[in-house]
């Protein structure tokens, strides 16, 4: 199905993006928003296909997410995971009992041969969403993180192994997106980027949330062609990520952990960037990179603040 002319496309990772989108759909019709979501964090646990970022966005837009925890469903229980411990299998990835229903459904549909983009649409409809969610690709792309141990030895870990099992503790020396070179954008993504009135890069981790989306051939090029319509929201405030491990990745990979570093990483394809009020004295450095800086409150303490941030973000490229 072709997306309507004038849609608003948002490139999204997990919880930061989900909160931003929750604000965005308060200021534009939810049906006008197409969220292109990172799937390089996806993994298989106990034979089930888990798509953390797609689920974070779905649950948050449905008003069902666990706000305090930052992932999963509100009022979740973990009886199944507890019961699995009997079988001496790894249970470090916290799959809740209700959340498991989503993974069971997704796994069965993928097994039936339905592409992830179609399964994602089915899940979004089941949760009552008007906003359209699409994975960046229907193909398998997986973030792989090379770390160095205290002993000096290097290992390559899957994203969830590094982030959840090892609590983002091992030092990062490299990141790659396995499978990205051969991946194709999900159906409709490139058309939507070409016709979108505005393209927003949500406040998500630039390396492991936005990076994999940009690595899918054709997506970065489509953004470059629409640079004057592309606006990013910095996930870095006052020299630190609002949440998550972005600083553990950006620093070692040579990106300054600041809104200026984000602007430098995005300048080829983003005409404007929204930075937090605490970073107002860095606006001139951002603008010196050829990226327009818009200064506002970016900490989404409430859906109202997220809506106000979304309004300012859209105005930046209006
Ligand atoms: N994050 C954690 O820190 N610990 C977990 O046990 C965990 C389980 C989990 C289960 C399902 C899901 O969709 C997400 C989950 N997350 C968990 C979040 C996830 O690791 C990350 O937040 C994203 O991959 C990064 O965007």
Tab-separated table of N, CA and C in Angstrom, residues 165-295:
chain	number	residue	atom	x	y	z
A	165	UNK	N	22.668	-8.647	29.181
A	165	UNK	CA	23.383	-9.688	29.936
A	165	UNK	C	24.619	-9.115	30.623
A	166	UNK	N	25.358	-8.241	29.909
A	166	UNK	CA	26.612	-7.724	30.472
A	166	UNK	C	26.479	-6.271	30.936
A	167	UNK	N	25.240	-5.773	30.979
A	167	UNK	CA	24.908	-4.436	31.509
A	167	UNK	C	25.762	-3.318	30.903
A	168	UNK	N	26.071	-3.456	29.636
A	168	UNK	CA	26.836	-2.449	28.887
A	168	UNK	C	28.186	-2.140	29.532
A	169	UNK	N	28.694	-3.097	30.344
A	169	UNK	CA	29.945	-2.842	31.060
A	169	UNK	C	31.194	-2.987	30.192
A	170	UNK	N	31.315	-4.022	29.349
A	170	UNK	CA	32.574	-4.158	28.596
A	170	UNK	C	32.805	-2.983	27.636
A	171	UNK	N	34.046	-2.542	27.559
A	171	UNK	CA	34.387	-1.404	26.689
A	171	UNK	C	34.202	-1.771	25.221
A	172	UNK	N	33.611	-0.840	24.499
A	172	UNK	CA	33.300	-1.072	23.083
A	172	UNK	C	34.479	-0.631	22.222
A	173	UNK	N	34.849	-1.483	21.255
A	173	UNK	CA	35.884	-1.029	20.312
A	173	UNK	C	35.361	-0.963	18.870
A	174	UNK	N	34.279	-1.655	18.559
A	174	UNK	CA	33.724	-1.577	17.199
A	174	UNK	C	32.272	-2.031	17.201
A	175	UNK	N	31.526	-1.535	16.217
A	175	UNK	CA	30.122	-1.935	16.040
A	175	UNK	C	29.924	-2.210	14.557
A	176	UNK	N	29.223	-3.303	14.249
A	176	UNK	CA	28.860	-3.543	12.848
A	176	UNK	C	27.428	-4.035	12.795
A	177	UNK	N	26.822	-3.887	11.623
A	177	UNK	CA	25.431	-4.281	11.442
A	177	UNK	C	25.405	-5.448	10.464
A	178	UNK	N	25.431	-6.636	11.018
A	178	UNK	CA	25.528	-7.839	10.198
A	178	UNK	C	24.293	-7.969	9.310
A	179	UNK	N	24.513	-8.166	8.027
A	179	UNK	CA	23.398	-8.354	7.090
A	179	UNK	C	22.909	-7.068	6.455
A	180	UNK	N	23.399	-5.916	6.928
A	180	UNK	CA	22.855	-4.640	6.427
A	180	UNK	C	23.122	-4.456	4.929
A	181	UNK	N	24.303	-4.856	4.469
A	181	UNK	CA	24.661	-4.614	3.061
A	181	UNK	C	23.655	-5.238	2.098
A	182	UNK	N	23.124	-6.402	2.491
A	182	UNK	CA	22.211	-7.119	1.592
A	182	UNK	C	20.738	-6.837	1.921
A	183	UNK	N	20.494	-6.004	2.921
A	183	UNK	CA	19.105	-5.769	3.341
A	183	UNK	C	18.411	-4.806	2.388
A	184	UNK	N	17.116	-4.999	2.227
A	184	UNK	CA	16.320	-4.049	1.438
A	184	UNK	C	15.371	-3.315	2.365
A	185	UNK	N	15.161	-2.014	2.135
A	185	UNK	CA	14.202	-1.294	2.977
A	185	UNK	C	12.847	-1.994	2.902
A	186	UNK	N	12.106	-1.945	4.003
A	186	UNK	CA	10.782	-2.579	4.010
A	186	UNK	C	9.891	-1.889	2.970
A	187	UNK	N	8.870	-2.592	2.481
A	187	UNK	CA	8.007	-2.019	1.445
A	187	UNK	C	7.447	-0.652	1.860
A	188	UNK	N	7.560	0.310	0.946
A	188	UNK	CA	6.984	1.634	1.182
A	188	UNK	C	7.899	2.633	1.852
A	189	UNK	N	9.017	2.160	2.436
A	189	UNK	CA	9.862	3.080	3.212
A	189	UNK	C	10.480	4.155	2.314
A	190	UNK	N	11.066	3.743	1.201
A	190	UNK	CA	11.749	4.732	0.351
A	190	UNK	C	10.733	5.708	-0.255
A	191	UNK	N	9.586	5.196	-0.705
A	191	UNK	CA	8.538	6.080	-1.250
A	191	UNK	C	8.106	7.091	-0.197
A	192	UNK	N	7.931	6.603	1.029
A	192	UNK	CA	7.491	7.499	2.108
A	192	UNK	C	8.537	8.578	2.371
A	193	UNK	N	9.821	8.201	2.346
A	193	UNK	CA	10.879	9.200	2.581
A	193	UNK	C	10.893	10.237	1.459
A	194	UNK	N	10.634	9.795	0.243
A	194	UNK	CA	10.644	10.739	-0.881
A	194	UNK	C	9.449	11.694	-0.832
A	195	UNK	N	8.316	11.227	-0.318
A	195	UNK	CA	7.106	12.064	-0.376
A	195	UNK	C	6.780	12.738	0.958
A	196	UNK	N	7.507	12.404	2.012
A	196	UNK	CA	7.152	12.934	3.336
A	196	UNK	C	7.237	14.454	3.382
A	197	UNK	N	6.292	15.049	4.084
A	197	UNK	CA	6.369	16.493	4.308
A	197	UNK	C	7.525	16.790	5.252
A	198	UNK	N	7.704	15.946	6.231
A	198	UNK	CA	8.762	16.121	7.232
A	198	UNK	C	9.293	14.749	7.617
A	199	UNK	N	10.599	14.709	7.855
A	199	UNK	CA	11.225	13.474	8.345
A	199	UNK	C	11.894	13.815	9.675
A	200	UNK	N	11.513	13.085	10.713
A	200	UNK	CA	12.074	13.329	12.042
A	200	UNK	C	12.986	12.174	12.427
A	201	UNK	N	14.176	12.519	12.904
A	201	UNK	CA	15.033	11.489	13.508
A	201	UNK	C	14.819	11.603	15.012
A	202	UNK	N	14.171	10.605	15.569
A	202	UNK	CA	13.775	10.646	16.978
A	202	UNK	C	14.999	10.673	17.898
A	203	UNK	N	14.792	11.077	19.153
A	203	UNK	CA	15.918	11.097	20.102
A	203	UNK	C	16.303	9.682	20.525
A	204	UNK	N	16.970	8.995	19.654
A	204	UNK	CA	17.385	7.608	19.857
A	204	UNK	C	18.893	7.530	19.748
A	205	UNK	N	19.431	6.426	20.210
A	205	UNK	CA	20.880	6.201	20.171
A	205	UNK	C	21.394	6.323	18.725
A	206	UNK	N	22.293	7.291	18.454
A	206	UNK	CA	22.736	7.497	17.060
A	206	UNK	C	23.476	6.296	16.487
A	207	UNK	N	24.175	5.531	17.362
A	207	UNK	CA	24.983	4.415	16.846
A	207	UNK	C	24.130	3.171	16.632
A	208	UNK	N	23.445	2.710	17.670
A	208	UNK	CA	22.805	1.389	17.560
A	208	UNK	C	21.295	1.441	17.346
A	209	UNK	N	20.695	2.631	17.316
A	209	UNK	CA	19.269	2.700	16.981
A	209	UNK	C	19.074	3.332	15.603
A	210	UNK	N	19.655	4.514	15.396
A	210	UNK	CA	19.526	5.187	14.100
A	210	UNK	C	20.558	4.608	13.112
A	211	UNK	N	21.745	4.268	13.617
A	211	UNK	CA	22.805	3.728	12.747
A	211	UNK	C	22.350	2.564	11.874
A	212	UNK	N	21.680	1.556	12.441
A	212	UNK	CA	21.258	0.426	11.593
A	212	UNK	C	20.240	0.827	10.526
A	213	UNK	N	19.371	1.784	10.851
A	213	UNK	CA	18.371	2.222	9.854
A	213	UNK	C	19.102	2.864	8.678
A	214	UNK	N	20.106	3.701	9.003
A	214	UNK	CA	20.877	4.382	7.953
A	214	UNK	C	21.717	3.400	7.140
A	215	UNK	N	22.020	2.246	7.742
A	215	UNK	CA	22.879	1.262	7.059
A	215	UNK	C	22.109	0.429	6.048
A	216	UNK	N	20.784	0.492	6.075
A	216	UNK	CA	20.007	-0.261	5.075
A	216	UNK	C	20.122	0.492	3.749
A	217	UNK	N	20.688	-0.151	2.715
A	217	UNK	CA	20.961	0.565	1.464
A	217	UNK	C	19.735	1.323	0.947
A	218	UNK	N	19.937	2.582	0.614
A	218	UNK	CA	18.873	3.405	0.052
A	218	UNK	C	18.273	4.392	1.051
A	219	UNK	N	18.326	4.065	2.337
A	219	UNK	CA	17.657	4.944	3.314
A	219	UNK	C	18.463	6.227	3.536
A	220	UNK	N	19.767	6.084	3.762
A	220	UNK	CA	20.588	7.281	3.970
A	220	UNK	C	20.524	8.200	2.745
A	221	UNK	N	20.605	7.596	1.550
A	221	UNK	CA	20.576	8.371	0.306
A	221	UNK	C	19.251	9.131	0.183
A	222	UNK	N	18.163	8.477	0.568
A	222	UNK	CA	16.849	9.135	0.501
A	222	UNK	C	16.789	10.322	1.459
A	223	UNK	N	17.434	10.180	2.622
A	223	UNK	CA	17.457	11.295	3.582
A	223	UNK	C	18.289	12.457	3.041
A	224	UNK	N	19.450	12.124	2.471
A	224	UNK	CA	20.327	13.176	1.933
A	224	UNK	C	19.557	14.011	0.912
A	225	UNK	N	18.764	13.321	0.075
A	225	UNK	CA	18.004	14.013	-0.981
A	225	UNK	C	16.913	14.915	-0.394
A	226	UNK	N	16.514	14.666	0.853
A	226	UNK	CA	15.442	15.455	1.493
A	226	UNK	C	15.985	16.287	2.663
A	227	UNK	N	17.294	16.565	2.666
A	227	UNK	CA	17.945	17.144	3.841
A	227	UNK	C	17.200	18.338	4.440
A	228	UNK	N	16.654	19.184	3.594
A	228	UNK	CA	15.990	20.384	4.119
A	228	UNK	C	14.672	20.061	4.840
A	229	UNK	N	14.191	18.841	4.690
A	229	UNK	CA	12.962	18.422	5.383
A	229	UNK	C	13.255	17.520	6.565
A	230	UNK	N	14.544	17.272	6.826
A	230	UNK	CA	14.917	16.328	7.895
A	230	UNK	C	15.336	17.095	9.149
A	231	UNK	N	14.689	16.750	10.272
A	231	UNK	CA	15.044	17.363	11.551
A	231	UNK	C	15.291	16.251	12.568
A	232	UNK	N	16.388	16.403	13.312
A	232	UNK	CA	16.727	15.408	14.346
A	232	UNK	C	16.475	16.010	15.722
A	233	UNK	N	16.222	15.145	16.681
A	233	UNK	CA	16.158	15.575	18.082
A	233	UNK	C	17.352	14.935	18.785
A	234	UNK	N	18.181	15.762	19.412
A	234	UNK	CA	19.383	15.209	20.052
A	234	UNK	C	19.007	14.347	21.256
A	235	UNK	N	19.528	13.111	21.312
A	235	UNK	CA	19.303	12.279	22.502
A	235	UNK	C	20.335	12.568	23.596
A	236	UNK	N	21.276	13.459	23.271
A	236	UNK	CA	22.331	13.806	24.227
A	236	UNK	C	22.026	15.189	24.796
A	237	UNK	N	21.969	15.255	26.112
A	237	UNK	CA	21.631	16.510	26.794
A	237	UNK	C	22.706	16.770	27.856
A	238	UNK	N	23.312	17.935	27.777
A	238	UNK	CA	24.337	18.276	28.774
A	238	UNK	C	25.508	17.293	28.774
A	239	UNK	N	25.819	16.741	27.606
A	239	UNK	CA	26.991	15.862	27.496
A	239	UNK	C	26.758	14.428	27.947
A	240	UNK	N	25.481	14.030	28.115
A	240	UNK	CA	25.185	12.639	28.513
A	240	UNK	C	23.871	12.218	27.881
A	241	UNK	N	23.720	10.916	27.621
A	241	UNK	CA	22.437	10.464	27.068
A	241	UNK	C	21.319	10.630	28.090
A	242	UNK	N	20.129	10.958	27.620
A	242	UNK	CA	18.995	11.077	28.530
A	242	UNK	C	18.741	9.716	29.183
A	243	UNK	N	18.883	8.649	28.407
A	243	UNK	CA	18.816	7.282	28.939
A	243	UNK	C	19.599	6.377	27.987
A	244	UNK	N	19.959	5.209	28.496
A	244	UNK	CA	20.625	4.238	27.634
A	244	UNK	C	22.124	4.463	27.545
A	245	UNK	N	22.777	3.611	26.765
A	245	UNK	CA	24.237	3.547	26.774
A	245	UNK	C	24.930	4.308	25.643
A	246	UNK	N	24.285	5.352	25.088
A	246	UNK	CA	24.867	6.008	23.910
A	246	UNK	C	26.309	6.458	24.165
A	247	UNK	N	26.586	6.941	25.399
A	247	UNK	CA	27.937	7.442	25.683
A	247	UNK	C	28.976	6.314	25.648
A	248	UNK	N	28.549	5.087	25.983
A	248	UNK	CA	29.460	3.932	25.981
A	248	UNK	C	29.851	3.543	24.555
A	249	UNK	N	29.074	4.045	23.576
A	249	UNK	CA	29.327	3.710	22.171
A	249	UNK	C	29.910	4.887	21.407
A	250	UNK	N	29.353	6.091	21.638
A	250	UNK	CA	29.768	7.248	20.842
A	250	UNK	C	31.233	7.588	21.082
A	251	UNK	N	31.613	7.688	22.352
A	251	UNK	CA	32.989	8.061	22.693
A	251	UNK	C	34.009	7.169	22.003
A	252	UNK	N	33.935	5.839	22.270
A	252	UNK	CA	34.936	4.948	21.657
A	252	UNK	C	34.912	4.965	20.131
A	253	UNK	N	33.757	5.325	19.539
A	253	UNK	CA	33.680	5.315	18.070
A	253	UNK	C	33.985	6.698	17.489
A	254	UNK	N	34.498	7.594	18.329
A	254	UNK	CA	35.006	8.865	17.832
A	254	UNK	C	33.952	9.940	17.641
A	255	UNK	N	32.793	9.771	18.270
A	255	UNK	CA	31.760	10.809	18.171
A	255	UNK	C	31.667	11.498	19.528
A	256	UNK	N	31.851	12.815	19.527
A	256	UNK	CA	31.784	13.588	20.753
A	256	UNK	C	30.417	13.371	21.421
A	257	UNK	N	30.421	13.074	22.717
A	257	UNK	CA	29.154	12.818	23.429
A	257	UNK	C	28.519	14.168	23.791
A	258	UNK	N	27.930	14.790	22.804
A	258	UNK	CA	27.295	16.098	22.980
A	258	UNK	C	26.323	16.299	21.820
A	259	UNK	N	25.492	17.318	21.951
A	259	UNK	CA	24.572	17.621	20.846
A	259	UNK	C	25.369	18.029	19.602
A	260	UNK	N	26.571	18.577	19.804
A	260	UNK	CA	27.413	18.958	18.657
A	260	UNK	C	27.896	17.698	17.933
A	261	UNK	N	28.270	16.680	18.721
A	261	UNK	CA	28.689	15.406	18.124
A	261	UNK	C	27.559	14.775	17.323
A	262	UNK	N	26.343	14.861	17.848
A	262	UNK	CA	25.187	14.302	17.128
A	262	UNK	C	24.982	15.088	15.831
A	263	UNK	N	25.050	16.410	15.923
A	263	UNK	CA	24.862	17.252	14.730
A	263	UNK	C	25.921	16.927	13.669
A	264	UNK	N	27.161	16.690	14.138
A	264	UNK	CA	28.239	16.380	13.185
A	264	UNK	C	27.968	15.034	12.507
A	265	UNK	N	27.471	14.074	13.281
A	265	UNK	CA	27.188	12.739	12.724
A	265	UNK	C	26.024	12.782	11.731
A	266	UNK	N	25.109	13.720	11.935
A	266	UNK	CA	23.887	13.766	11.121
A	266	UNK	C	23.915	14.845	10.029
A	267	UNK	N	24.987	15.652	9.978
A	267	UNK	CA	24.893	16.877	9.172
A	267	UNK	C	24.687	16.645	7.677
A	268	UNK	N	25.099	15.476	7.174
A	268	UNK	CA	24.928	15.224	5.733
A	268	UNK	C	23.458	15.091	5.341
A	269	UNK	N	22.627	14.691	6.300
A	269	UNK	CA	21.228	14.429	5.948
A	269	UNK	C	20.210	15.121	6.842
A	270	UNK	N	20.648	15.896	7.830
A	270	UNK	CA	19.687	16.615	8.679
A	270	UNK	C	19.924	18.116	8.535
A	271	UNK	N	18.890	18.830	8.152
A	271	UNK	CA	19.019	20.275	7.990
A	271	UNK	C	18.898	21.019	9.297
A	272	UNK	N	18.274	20.373	10.293
A	272	UNK	CA	18.054	21.032	11.581
A	272	UNK	C	18.150	20.004	12.696
A	273	UNK	N	18.497	20.495	13.885
A	273	UNK	CA	18.533	19.613	15.063
A	273	UNK	C	17.955	20.371	16.249
A	274	UNK	N	17.149	19.664	17.021
A	274	UNK	CA	16.586	20.243	18.242
A	274	UNK	C	17.508	19.852	19.389
A	275	UNK	N	17.992	20.863	20.107
A	275	UNK	CA	18.889	20.599	21.246
A	275	UNK	C	18.234	21.140	22.518
A	276	UNK	N	18.675	20.611	23.655
A	276	UNK	CA	18.044	20.995	24.915
A	276	UNK	C	18.492	22.389	25.366
A	277	UNK	N	17.618	22.995	26.171
A	277	UNK	CA	17.911	24.336	26.679
A	277	UNK	C	19.231	24.372	27.457
A	278	UNK	N	19.593	23.264	28.124
A	278	UNK	CA	20.863	23.293	28.876
A	278	UNK	C	22.067	23.394	27.931
A	279	UNK	N	21.842	23.075	26.663
A	279	UNK	CA	22.938	23.121	25.681
A	279	UNK	C	22.884	24.389	24.824
A	280	UNK	N	22.153	25.397	25.308
A	280	UNK	CA	21.947	26.565	24.431
A	280	UNK	C	23.258	27.217	24.019
A	281	UNK	N	24.263	27.153	24.891
A	281	UNK	CA	25.540	27.793	24.534
A	281	UNK	C	26.335	26.995	23.496
A	282	UNK	N	25.797	25.854	23.049
A	282	UNK	CA	26.469	25.066	22.005
A	282	UNK	C	25.802	25.252	20.642
A	283	UNK	N	24.725	26.073	20.631
A	283	UNK	CA	23.964	26.247	19.391
A	283	UNK	C	24.843	26.799	18.263
A	284	UNK	N	25.750	27.717	18.608
A	284	UNK	CA	26.598	28.325	17.574
A	284	UNK	C	27.517	27.269	16.938
A	285	UNK	N	28.026	26.345	17.770
A	285	UNK	CA	28.886	25.271	17.231
A	285	UNK	C	28.098	24.362	16.289
A	286	UNK	N	26.839	24.106	16.649
A	286	UNK	CA	25.984	23.280	15.789
A	286	UNK	C	25.775	24.001	14.465
A	287	UNK	N	25.457	25.284	14.551
A	287	UNK	CA	25.165	26.047	13.330
A	287	UNK	C	26.412	26.191	12.456
A	288	UNK	N	27.574	26.205	13.084
A	288	UNK	CA	28.825	26.288	12.307
A	288	UNK	C	29.007	25.039	11.431
A	289	UNK	N	28.316	23.956	11.792
A	289	UNK	CA	28.369	22.726	10.982
A	289	UNK	C	27.386	22.774	9.815
A	290	UNK	N	26.604	23.851	9.740
A	290	UNK	CA	25.612	23.970	8.663
A	290	UNK	C	24.285	23.323	9.029
A	291	UNK	N	24.083	23.079	10.324
A	291	UNK	CA	22.830	22.477	10.801
A	291	UNK	C	22.112	23.519	11.668
A	292	UNK	N	20.865	23.829	11.332
A	292	UNK	CA	20.126	24.819	12.109
A	292	UNK	C	19.821	24.258	13.493
A	293	UNK	N	20.073	25.041	14.534
A	293	UNK	CA	19.841	24.578	15.900
A	293	UNK	C	18.570	25.219	16.451
A	294	UNK	N	17.700	24.398	16.986
A	294	UNK	CA	16.493	24.882	17.660
A	294	UNK	C	16.637	24.477	19.124
A	295	UNK	N	16.486	25.443	20.018
A	295	UNK	CA	16.718	25.178	21.443
A	295	UNK	C	15.385	25.124	22.179
